[in-house]
Structures are given as structure tokens and as C-alpha cells.
mmCIF file with all atom_site columns, C-alpha atoms in Angstrom:
data_model
loop_
_atom_site.group_PDB
_atom_site.id
_atom_site.type_symbol
_atom_site.label_atom_id
_atom_site.label_alt_id
_atom_site.label_comp_id
_atom_site.label_asym_id
_atom_site.label_entity_id
_atom_site.label_seq_id
_atom_site.pdbx_PDB_ins_code
_atom_site.Cartn_x
_atom_site.Cartn_y
_atom_site.Cartn_z
_atom_site.occupancy
_atom_site.B_iso_or_equiv
_atom_site.pdbx_formal_charge
_atom_site.auth_seq_id
_atom_site.auth_comp_id
_atom_site.auth_asym_id
_atom_site.auth_atom_id
_atom_site.pdbx_PDB_model_num
ATOM 1   C CA . MET K 1 1   ? 0.829   7.541   -33.523 1.00 74.00 ? 1   MET K CA 1
ATOM 2   C CA . SER K 1 2   ? -2.041  8.457   -31.294 1.00 86.00 ? 2   SER K CA 1
ATOM 3   C CA . LEU K 1 3   ? -2.268  9.410   -27.911 1.00 86.00 ? 3   LEU K CA 1
ATOM 4   C CA . SER K 1 4   ? -4.279  7.132   -26.913 1.00 84.00 ? 4   SER K CA 1
ATOM 5   C CA . HIS K 1 5   ? -2.365  4.805   -28.764 1.00 85.00 ? 5   HIS K CA 1
ATOM 6   C CA . ARG K 1 6   ? 0.866   6.273   -26.874 1.00 87.00 ? 6   ARG K CA 1
ATOM 7   C CA . PHE K 1 7   ? -0.848  4.997   -23.188 1.00 84.00 ? 7   PHE K CA 1
ATOM 8   C CA . TYR K 1 8   ? -1.995  1.561   -24.300 1.00 85.00 ? 8   TYR K CA 1
ATOM 9   C CA . ARG K 1 9   ? 1.316   0.747   -24.569 1.00 87.00 ? 9   ARG K CA 1
ATOM 10  C CA . ILE K 1 10  ? 3.256   2.436   -21.749 1.00 88.00 ? 10  ILE K CA 1
ATOM 11  C CA . ALA K 1 11  ? 0.482   0.670   -19.959 1.00 87.00 ? 11  ALA K CA 1
ATOM 12  C CA . ARG K 1 12  ? 1.777   -2.612  -21.588 1.00 87.00 ? 12  ARG K CA 1
ATOM 13  C CA . SER K 1 13  ? 4.414   -2.344  -20.972 1.00 88.00 ? 13  SER K CA 1
ATOM 14  C CA . LYS K 1 14  ? 4.431   -0.971  -16.897 1.00 86.00 ? 14  LYS K CA 1
ATOM 15  C CA . LEU K 1 15  ? 1.712   -4.407  -16.802 1.00 87.00 ? 15  LEU K CA 1
ATOM 16  C CA . ASN K 1 16  ? 4.966   -6.426  -18.342 1.00 86.00 ? 16  ASN K CA 1
ATOM 17  C CA . GLU K 1 17  ? 7.365   -5.533  -15.951 1.00 87.00 ? 17  GLU K CA 1
ATOM 18  C CA . LEU K 1 18  ? 4.855   -5.743  -13.412 1.00 87.00 ? 18  LEU K CA 1
ATOM 19  C CA . LYS K 1 19  ? 4.881   -9.090  -15.045 1.00 88.00 ? 19  LYS K CA 1
ATOM 20  C CA . GLU K 1 20  ? 7.903   -10.392 -14.179 1.00 88.00 ? 20  GLU K CA 1
ATOM 21  C CA . TRP K 1 21  ? 8.339   -8.926  -11.436 1.00 86.00 ? 21  TRP K CA 1
ATOM 22  C CA . PHE K 1 22  ? 5.922   -11.399 -9.990  1.00 86.00 ? 22  PHE K CA 1
ATOM 23  C CA . ASP K 1 23  ? 7.290   -14.041 -12.142 1.00 86.00 ? 23  ASP K CA 1
ATOM 24  C CA . ARG K 1 24  ? 11.611  -13.502 -10.831 1.00 87.00 ? 24  ARG K CA 1
ATOM 25  C CA . VAL K 1 25  ? 9.525   -13.079 -6.918  1.00 85.00 ? 25  VAL K CA 1
ATOM 26  C CA . GLU K 1 26  ? 7.426   -17.058 -7.623  1.00 84.00 ? 26  GLU K CA 1
ATOM 27  C CA . GLU K 1 27  ? 10.602  -18.286 -9.803  1.00 84.00 ? 27  GLU K CA 1
ATOM 28  C CA . GLU K 1 28  ? 13.067  -17.286 -5.641  1.00 80.00 ? 28  GLU K CA 1
ATOM 29  C CA . ARG K 1 29  ? 10.570  -19.066 -4.071  1.00 78.00 ? 29  ARG K CA 1
ATOM 30  C CA . THR K 1 30  ? 10.484  -22.468 -5.486  1.00 75.00 ? 30  THR K CA 1
ATOM 31  C CA . SER K 1 31  ? 14.084  -22.273 -5.898  1.00 73.00 ? 31  SER K CA 1
ATOM 32  C CA . ASP K 1 32  ? 13.919  -21.974 -2.667  1.00 63.00 ? 32  ASP K CA 1
ATOM 33  C CA . SER K 1 33  ? 11.755  -23.800 -1.314  1.00 61.00 ? 33  SER K CA 1
ATOM 34  C CA . LEU K 1 34  ? 13.431  -27.123 -2.528  1.00 58.00 ? 34  LEU K CA 1
ATOM 35  C CA . ARG K 1 35  ? 16.511  -26.293 -0.972  1.00 62.00 ? 35  ARG K CA 1
ATOM 36  C CA . SER K 1 36  ? 17.817  -27.013 2.052   1.00 62.00 ? 36  SER K CA 1
ATOM 37  C CA . PRO K 1 37  ? 18.658  -24.330 5.197   1.00 65.00 ? 37  PRO K CA 1
ATOM 38  C CA . GLU K 1 38  ? 22.577  -25.184 4.546   1.00 67.00 ? 38  GLU K CA 1
ATOM 39  C CA . GLU K 1 39  ? 22.470  -24.853 0.842   1.00 68.00 ? 39  GLU K CA 1
ATOM 40  C CA . LEU K 1 40  ? 20.779  -21.509 1.942   1.00 64.00 ? 40  LEU K CA 1
ATOM 41  C CA . ALA K 1 41  ? 23.776  -20.463 4.424   1.00 69.00 ? 41  ALA K CA 1
ATOM 42  C CA . ALA K 1 42  ? 26.339  -21.616 1.930   1.00 70.00 ? 42  ALA K CA 1
ATOM 43  C CA . LYS K 1 43  ? 24.570  -19.339 -0.628  1.00 69.00 ? 43  LYS K CA 1
ATOM 44  C CA . GLU K 1 44  ? 24.536  -16.434 2.006   1.00 68.00 ? 44  GLU K CA 1
ATOM 45  C CA . LEU K 1 45  ? 28.299  -16.768 2.361   1.00 68.00 ? 45  LEU K CA 1
ATOM 46  C CA . ASP K 1 46  ? 29.373  -16.908 -1.193  1.00 69.00 ? 46  ASP K CA 1
ATOM 47  C CA . ALA K 1 47  ? 26.839  -14.034 -2.143  1.00 68.00 ? 47  ALA K CA 1
ATOM 48  C CA . ALA K 1 48  ? 28.659  -12.180 0.832   1.00 67.00 ? 48  ALA K CA 1
ATOM 49  C CA . LEU K 1 49  ? 32.279  -12.846 0.357   1.00 69.00 ? 49  LEU K CA 1
ATOM 50  C CA . HIS K 1 50  ? 32.373  -12.196 -3.232  1.00 71.00 ? 50  HIS K CA 1
ATOM 51  C CA . SER K 1 51  ? 30.190  -9.060  -3.433  1.00 63.00 ? 51  SER K CA 1
ATOM 52  C CA . PRO K 1 52  ? 32.069  -5.651  -3.372  1.00 60.00 ? 52  PRO K CA 1
ATOM 53  C CA . PRO K 1 53  ? 32.498  -3.720  -1.198  1.00 53.00 ? 53  PRO K CA 1
ATOM 54  C CA . PRO K 1 54  ? 29.207  -1.097  -0.868  1.00 50.00 ? 54  PRO K CA 1
ATOM 55  C CA . ALA K 1 55  ? 29.592  2.219   -2.418  1.00 48.00 ? 55  ALA K CA 1
ATOM 56  C CA . SER K 1 56  ? 29.669  5.499   -0.940  1.00 43.00 ? 56  SER K CA 1
ATOM 57  C CA . PRO K 1 57  ? 26.730  7.190   -1.334  1.00 44.00 ? 57  PRO K CA 1
ATOM 58  C CA . ALA K 1 58  ? 28.197  9.936   -2.432  1.00 43.00 ? 58  ALA K CA 1
ATOM 59  C CA . PHE K 1 59  ? 28.627  8.346   -5.791  1.00 42.00 ? 59  PHE K CA 1
ATOM 60  C CA . SER K 1 60  ? 25.862  6.125   -5.533  1.00 41.00 ? 60  SER K CA 1
ATOM 61  C CA . SER K 1 61  ? 23.316  6.277   -8.563  1.00 42.00 ? 61  SER K CA 1
ATOM 62  C CA . SER K 1 62  ? 20.471  8.260   -8.439  1.00 41.00 ? 62  SER K CA 1
ATOM 63  C CA . THR K 1 63  ? 18.700  5.587   -9.825  1.00 40.00 ? 63  THR K CA 1
ATOM 64  C CA . PRO K 1 64  ? 16.048  3.905   -7.402  1.00 42.00 ? 64  PRO K CA 1
ATOM 65  C CA . ARG K 1 65  ? 17.091  0.188   -6.784  1.00 45.00 ? 65  ARG K CA 1
ATOM 66  C CA . SER K 1 66  ? 14.507  -3.051  -6.870  1.00 47.00 ? 66  SER K CA 1
ATOM 67  C CA . PRO K 1 67  ? 14.395  -4.355  -3.352  1.00 45.00 ? 67  PRO K CA 1
ATOM 68  C CA . GLN K 1 68  ? 17.214  -6.997  -2.661  1.00 47.00 ? 68  GLN K CA 1
ATOM 69  C CA . LYS K 1 69  ? 16.595  -10.167 -1.718  1.00 48.00 ? 69  LYS K CA 1
ATOM 70  C CA . ALA K 1 70  ? 16.824  -10.782 2.281   1.00 46.00 ? 70  ALA K CA 1
ATOM 71  C CA . THR K 1 71  ? 19.147  -13.641 2.458   1.00 49.00 ? 71  THR K CA 1
ATOM 72  C CA . SER K 1 72  ? 18.642  -14.584 5.918   1.00 51.00 ? 72  SER K CA 1
ATOM 73  C CA . PRO K 1 73  ? 17.039  -17.826 6.564   1.00 50.00 ? 73  PRO K CA 1
ATOM 74  C CA . ALA K 1 74  ? 14.964  -16.658 8.875   1.00 45.00 ? 74  ALA K CA 1
ATOM 75  C CA . ALA K 1 75  ? 13.142  -14.927 6.052   1.00 51.00 ? 75  ALA K CA 1
ATOM 76  C CA . GLU K 1 76  ? 13.283  -17.527 3.946   1.00 54.00 ? 76  GLU K CA 1
ATOM 77  C CA . THR K 1 77  ? 11.322  -19.463 6.971   1.00 68.00 ? 77  THR K CA 1
ATOM 78  C CA . ASP K 1 78  ? 8.387   -16.286 7.647   1.00 76.00 ? 78  ASP K CA 1
ATOM 79  C CA . PRO K 1 79  ? 5.384   -17.220 6.053   1.00 80.00 ? 79  PRO K CA 1
ATOM 80  C CA . LEU K 1 80  ? 4.526   -13.429 5.043   1.00 86.00 ? 80  LEU K CA 1
ATOM 81  C CA . TYR K 1 81  ? 7.706   -12.908 3.144   1.00 87.00 ? 81  TYR K CA 1
ATOM 82  C CA . TYR K 1 82  ? 6.351   -13.618 -0.355  1.00 87.00 ? 82  TYR K CA 1
ATOM 83  C CA . HIS K 1 83  ? 4.113   -12.086 0.160   1.00 89.00 ? 83  HIS K CA 1
ATOM 84  C CA . TYR K 1 84  ? 5.983   -8.487  1.623   1.00 89.00 ? 84  TYR K CA 1
ATOM 85  C CA . ARG K 1 85  ? 8.707   -9.924  -1.853  1.00 89.00 ? 85  ARG K CA 1
ATOM 86  C CA . LEU K 1 86  ? 5.518   -9.773  -4.238  1.00 88.00 ? 86  LEU K CA 1
ATOM 87  C CA . LEU K 1 87  ? 4.818   -5.908  -3.559  1.00 89.00 ? 87  LEU K CA 1
ATOM 88  C CA . GLY K 1 88  ? 8.617   -5.318  -2.615  1.00 88.00 ? 88  GLY K CA 1
ATOM 89  C CA . LEU K 1 89  ? 8.512   -4.824  0.696   1.00 89.00 ? 89  LEU K CA 1
ATOM 90  C CA . GLN K 1 90  ? 11.149  -5.116  2.804   1.00 89.00 ? 90  GLN K CA 1
ATOM 91  C CA . PRO K 1 91  ? 9.632   -7.855  5.584   1.00 88.00 ? 91  PRO K CA 1
ATOM 92  C CA . GLY K 1 92  ? 8.243   -5.993  8.445   1.00 86.00 ? 92  GLY K CA 1
ATOM 93  C CA . ALA K 1 93  ? 6.754   -3.104  6.696   1.00 88.00 ? 93  ALA K CA 1
ATOM 94  C CA . ASP K 1 94  ? 3.719   -1.320  8.169   1.00 89.00 ? 94  ASP K CA 1
ATOM 95  C CA . LEU K 1 95  ? 0.256   -1.676  7.250   1.00 89.00 ? 95  LEU K CA 1
ATOM 96  C CA . THR K 1 96  ? 0.147   1.582   5.426   1.00 91.00 ? 96  THR K CA 1
ATOM 97  C CA . ALA K 1 97  ? 3.403   0.669   3.252   1.00 92.00 ? 97  ALA K CA 1
ATOM 98  C CA . VAL K 1 98  ? 2.145   -2.150  2.387   1.00 92.00 ? 98  VAL K CA 1
ATOM 99  C CA . GLN K 1 99  ? -1.984  -0.993  1.737   1.00 92.00 ? 99  GLN K CA 1
ATOM 100 C CA . ALA K 1 100 ? 0.471   2.445   -0.648  1.00 93.00 ? 100 ALA K CA 1
ATOM 101 C CA . ALA K 1 101 ? 2.172   -0.571  -2.578  1.00 92.00 ? 101 ALA K CA 1
ATOM 102 C CA . TYR K 1 102 ? -0.674  -2.360  -3.082  1.00 93.00 ? 102 TYR K CA 1
ATOM 103 C CA . LYS K 1 103 ? -2.567  0.558   -4.680  1.00 93.00 ? 103 LYS K CA 1
ATOM 104 C CA . ARG K 1 104 ? 0.871   1.569   -6.677  1.00 91.00 ? 104 ARG K CA 1
ATOM 105 C CA . TYR K 1 105 ? 0.622   -2.249  -8.341  1.00 91.00 ? 105 TYR K CA 1
ATOM 106 C CA . ALA K 1 106 ? -3.530  -2.638  -8.432  1.00 90.00 ? 106 ALA K CA 1
ATOM 107 C CA . GLU K 1 107 ? -3.240  0.392   -10.507 1.00 89.00 ? 107 GLU K CA 1
ATOM 108 C CA . ARG K 1 108 ? -1.195  -1.357  -13.075 1.00 86.00 ? 108 ARG K CA 1
ATOM 109 C CA . ALA K 1 109 ? -2.537  -4.606  -13.400 1.00 87.00 ? 109 ALA K CA 1
ATOM 110 C CA . ASN K 1 110 ? -6.074  -3.415  -13.387 1.00 89.00 ? 110 ASN K CA 1
ATOM 111 C CA . PRO K 1 111 ? -7.906  -5.166  -15.939 1.00 90.00 ? 111 PRO K CA 1
ATOM 112 C CA . ALA K 1 112 ? -10.458 -2.196  -17.321 1.00 90.00 ? 112 ALA K CA 1
ATOM 113 C CA . ARG K 1 113 ? -6.871  -0.558  -18.667 1.00 88.00 ? 113 ARG K CA 1
ATOM 114 C CA . PHE K 1 114 ? -6.771  -3.923  -21.348 1.00 87.00 ? 114 PHE K CA 1
ATOM 115 C CA . PRO K 1 115 ? -8.813  -4.476  -24.285 1.00 87.00 ? 115 PRO K CA 1
ATOM 116 C CA . PRO K 1 116 ? -12.083 -7.346  -23.731 1.00 90.00 ? 116 PRO K CA 1
ATOM 117 C CA . GLY K 1 117 ? -10.467 -10.574 -24.877 1.00 90.00 ? 117 GLY K CA 1
ATOM 118 C CA . SER K 1 118 ? -6.932  -9.369  -24.938 1.00 89.00 ? 118 SER K CA 1
ATOM 119 C CA . PRO K 1 119 ? -4.537  -11.558 -23.598 1.00 89.00 ? 119 PRO K CA 1
ATOM 120 C CA . GLU K 1 120 ? -2.483  -8.232  -21.592 1.00 89.00 ? 120 GLU K CA 1
ATOM 121 C CA . GLU K 1 121 ? -6.829  -8.182  -20.046 1.00 90.00 ? 121 GLU K CA 1
ATOM 122 C CA . ALA K 1 122 ? -6.478  -12.539 -18.652 1.00 91.00 ? 122 ALA K CA 1
ATOM 123 C CA . ILE K 1 123 ? -3.028  -10.587 -18.029 1.00 91.00 ? 123 ILE K CA 1
ATOM 124 C CA . ALA K 1 124 ? -3.805  -8.107  -15.685 1.00 90.00 ? 124 ALA K CA 1
ATOM 125 C CA . ARG K 1 125 ? -6.237  -10.343 -14.059 1.00 92.00 ? 125 ARG K CA 1
ATOM 126 C CA . ASP K 1 126 ? -4.254  -12.993 -13.058 1.00 92.00 ? 126 ASP K CA 1
ATOM 127 C CA . LEU K 1 127 ? -1.942  -10.833 -11.714 1.00 91.00 ? 127 LEU K CA 1
ATOM 128 C CA . ARG K 1 128 ? -4.536  -8.859  -9.887  1.00 93.00 ? 128 ARG K CA 1
ATOM 129 C CA . LYS K 1 129 ? -5.680  -11.658 -8.511  1.00 93.00 ? 129 LYS K CA 1
ATOM 130 C CA . LYS K 1 130 ? -2.235  -12.051 -7.161  1.00 91.00 ? 130 LYS K CA 1
ATOM 131 C CA . LEU K 1 131 ? -1.576  -8.778  -5.432  1.00 93.00 ? 131 LEU K CA 1
ATOM 132 C CA . ASP K 1 132 ? -5.296  -9.064  -3.729  1.00 93.00 ? 132 ASP K CA 1
ATOM 133 C CA . LEU K 1 133 ? -4.364  -12.720 -2.208  1.00 92.00 ? 133 LEU K CA 1
ATOM 134 C CA . SER K 1 134 ? -0.990  -10.839 -0.399  1.00 91.00 ? 134 SER K CA 1
ATOM 135 C CA . TYR K 1 135 ? -2.546  -7.708  0.392   1.00 91.00 ? 135 TYR K CA 1
ATOM 136 C CA . LYS K 1 136 ? -5.443  -9.957  1.971   1.00 91.00 ? 136 LYS K CA 1
ATOM 137 C CA . THR K 1 137 ? -2.963  -12.465 4.020   1.00 90.00 ? 137 THR K CA 1
ATOM 138 C CA . LEU K 1 138 ? -0.689  -9.100  5.187   1.00 90.00 ? 138 LEU K CA 1
ATOM 139 C CA . CYS K 1 139 ? -3.640  -6.640  6.279   1.00 89.00 ? 139 CYS K CA 1
ATOM 140 C CA . GLU K 1 140 ? -5.357  -10.168 8.049   1.00 87.00 ? 140 GLU K CA 1
ATOM 141 C CA . ALA K 1 141 ? -1.654  -11.101 10.017  1.00 87.00 ? 141 ALA K CA 1
ATOM 142 C CA . LEU K 1 142 ? -0.883  -6.132  10.419  1.00 86.00 ? 142 LEU K CA 1
ATOM 143 C CA . ASP K 1 143 ? -4.155  -5.368  11.749  1.00 82.00 ? 143 ASP K CA 1
ATOM 144 C CA . PRO K 1 144 ? -5.702  -7.442  14.328  1.00 76.00 ? 144 PRO K CA 1
ATOM 145 C CA . THR K 1 145 ? -8.905  -5.931  14.337  1.00 77.00 ? 145 THR K CA 1
ATOM 146 C CA . LEU K 1 146 ? -9.623  -6.676  10.795  1.00 71.00 ? 146 LEU K CA 1
ATOM 147 C CA . ARG K 1 147 ? -10.736 -10.301 11.359  1.00 68.00 ? 147 ARG K CA 1
ATOM 148 C CA . ARG K 1 148 ? -12.807 -9.524  14.662  1.00 70.00 ? 148 ARG K CA 1
ATOM 149 C CA . PHE K 1 149 ? -16.409 -9.993  14.035  1.00 65.00 ? 149 PHE K CA 1
ATOM 150 C CA . GLU K 1 150 ? -15.763 -12.833 11.259  1.00 63.00 ? 150 GLU K CA 1
ATOM 151 C CA . LEU K 1 151 ? -13.553 -15.170 14.705  1.00 68.00 ? 151 LEU K CA 1
ATOM 152 C CA . LEU K 1 152 ? -17.137 -13.960 16.697  1.00 69.00 ? 152 LEU K CA 1
ATOM 153 C CA . GLU K 1 153 ? -18.916 -17.063 17.495  1.00 66.00 ? 153 GLU K CA 1
ATOM 154 C CA . PHE K 1 154 ? -22.287 -16.873 18.844  1.00 65.00 ? 154 PHE K CA 1
ATOM 155 C CA . ASP K 1 155 ? -24.352 -19.297 20.902  1.00 63.00 ? 155 ASP K CA 1
ATOM 156 C CA . THR K 1 156 ? -28.322 -19.912 19.889  1.00 65.00 ? 156 THR K CA 1
ATOM 157 C CA . SER K 1 157 ? -28.783 -21.999 22.666  1.00 67.00 ? 157 SER K CA 1
ATOM 158 C CA . SER K 1 158 ? -29.266 -19.793 25.089  1.00 63.00 ? 158 SER K CA 1
ATOM 159 C CA . ALA K 1 159 ? -30.635 -17.133 23.611  1.00 58.00 ? 159 ALA K CA 1
ATOM 160 C CA . PRO K 1 160 ? -33.854 -16.609 25.136  1.00 61.00 ? 160 PRO K CA 1
ATOM 161 C CA . GLN K 1 161 ? -36.643 -18.289 22.594  1.00 63.00 ? 161 GLN K CA 1
ATOM 162 C CA . LYS K 1 162 ? -39.911 -15.977 20.998  1.00 63.00 ? 162 LYS K CA 1
ATOM 163 C CA . GLU K 1 163 ? -42.921 -17.756 22.973  1.00 61.00 ? 163 GLU K CA 1
ATOM 164 C CA . GLU K 1 164 ? -45.777 -18.350 20.484  1.00 60.00 ? 164 GLU K CA 1
ATOM 165 C CA . ASN K 1 165 ? -48.610 -17.370 22.253  1.00 62.00 ? 165 ASN K CA 1
ATOM 166 C CA . SER K 1 166 ? -51.849 -19.024 20.698  1.00 52.00 ? 166 SER K CA 1
#
């Protein structure tokens, strides 16, 4: 197997992992938005009662775990929760963490890494659109100066007008 073929297979597997993550987050978003607050609270209580106690740090495995879904009702009503979750971050992460997560996932979902017209390229393009939207939304919320000039309004009626001399 050639080296380029191996790299392509690795890139394709990373893209599929990212797609599965996005699908899982989207499924959680749609399933939780259809539930009432009482159902969400009952689900949280049931999970707390039936979950095993946390393992001590000395016996925990060294493999990183994927971010767990926040179960607080406040997180479910936060409009930025979905965007944080899509980037694999905890709600309330700062701008540098958002930028780092975006950069990491954007490299994986770069459509230029795949042959033109391939199904992987189409998947990567779709994932990149979702990433870009989440990144833009979080940056606008976290950086108050980002949209400063877009929000400025200029009053052109009071501006001095040039007099034409004929």
C-alpha cells in the first residue's frame, strides 16, 4: 500500500469520526428540544441515581474521554450550548479555546484533502459549513469588538455636502 493511499485512508477515517460526532450532537439537540423540562429533569435524576460512583484518579485510565453532555436545564436552554458542543467544548469556554477547537476540527474537515467530486469531499464541505457557523456564532458572542463596525450607523443626512460651482 502506497504512503499516499495510507494518508488518504487516515484522513477519511478522521472525517468519518468527525461526521459521527456531529450527527450525535445534532441528534441530541433535536431529541432534547422535543422534550419538556420535566422530562429532562427526570432524565437527569435517573442518570444521577443509576450512574456508578466516579473512579478515583489513581485507577482511572489514561485514555481521553469525549466530552460528556451537560445535563443541567440551564445548559439546555443556552442558545450557544449546541455550538460549544459541536466544537467539543464545555459551555462557557473562552475565545482561545474556541479558536483552538475550530482549528483542530477545520483541519480534519478540509475538503481540499479529498479528491474532487468524491463523497468524502461532499461530507467534508458539509461539516466545514457547520463548523464555520458554530465558530462565527461563538466568536460573535465571546468577542464584543468583533461586530463593532458592522453595528455602527452613519448619519449621511447631517454630513456636509460639497457645493458645486458652475
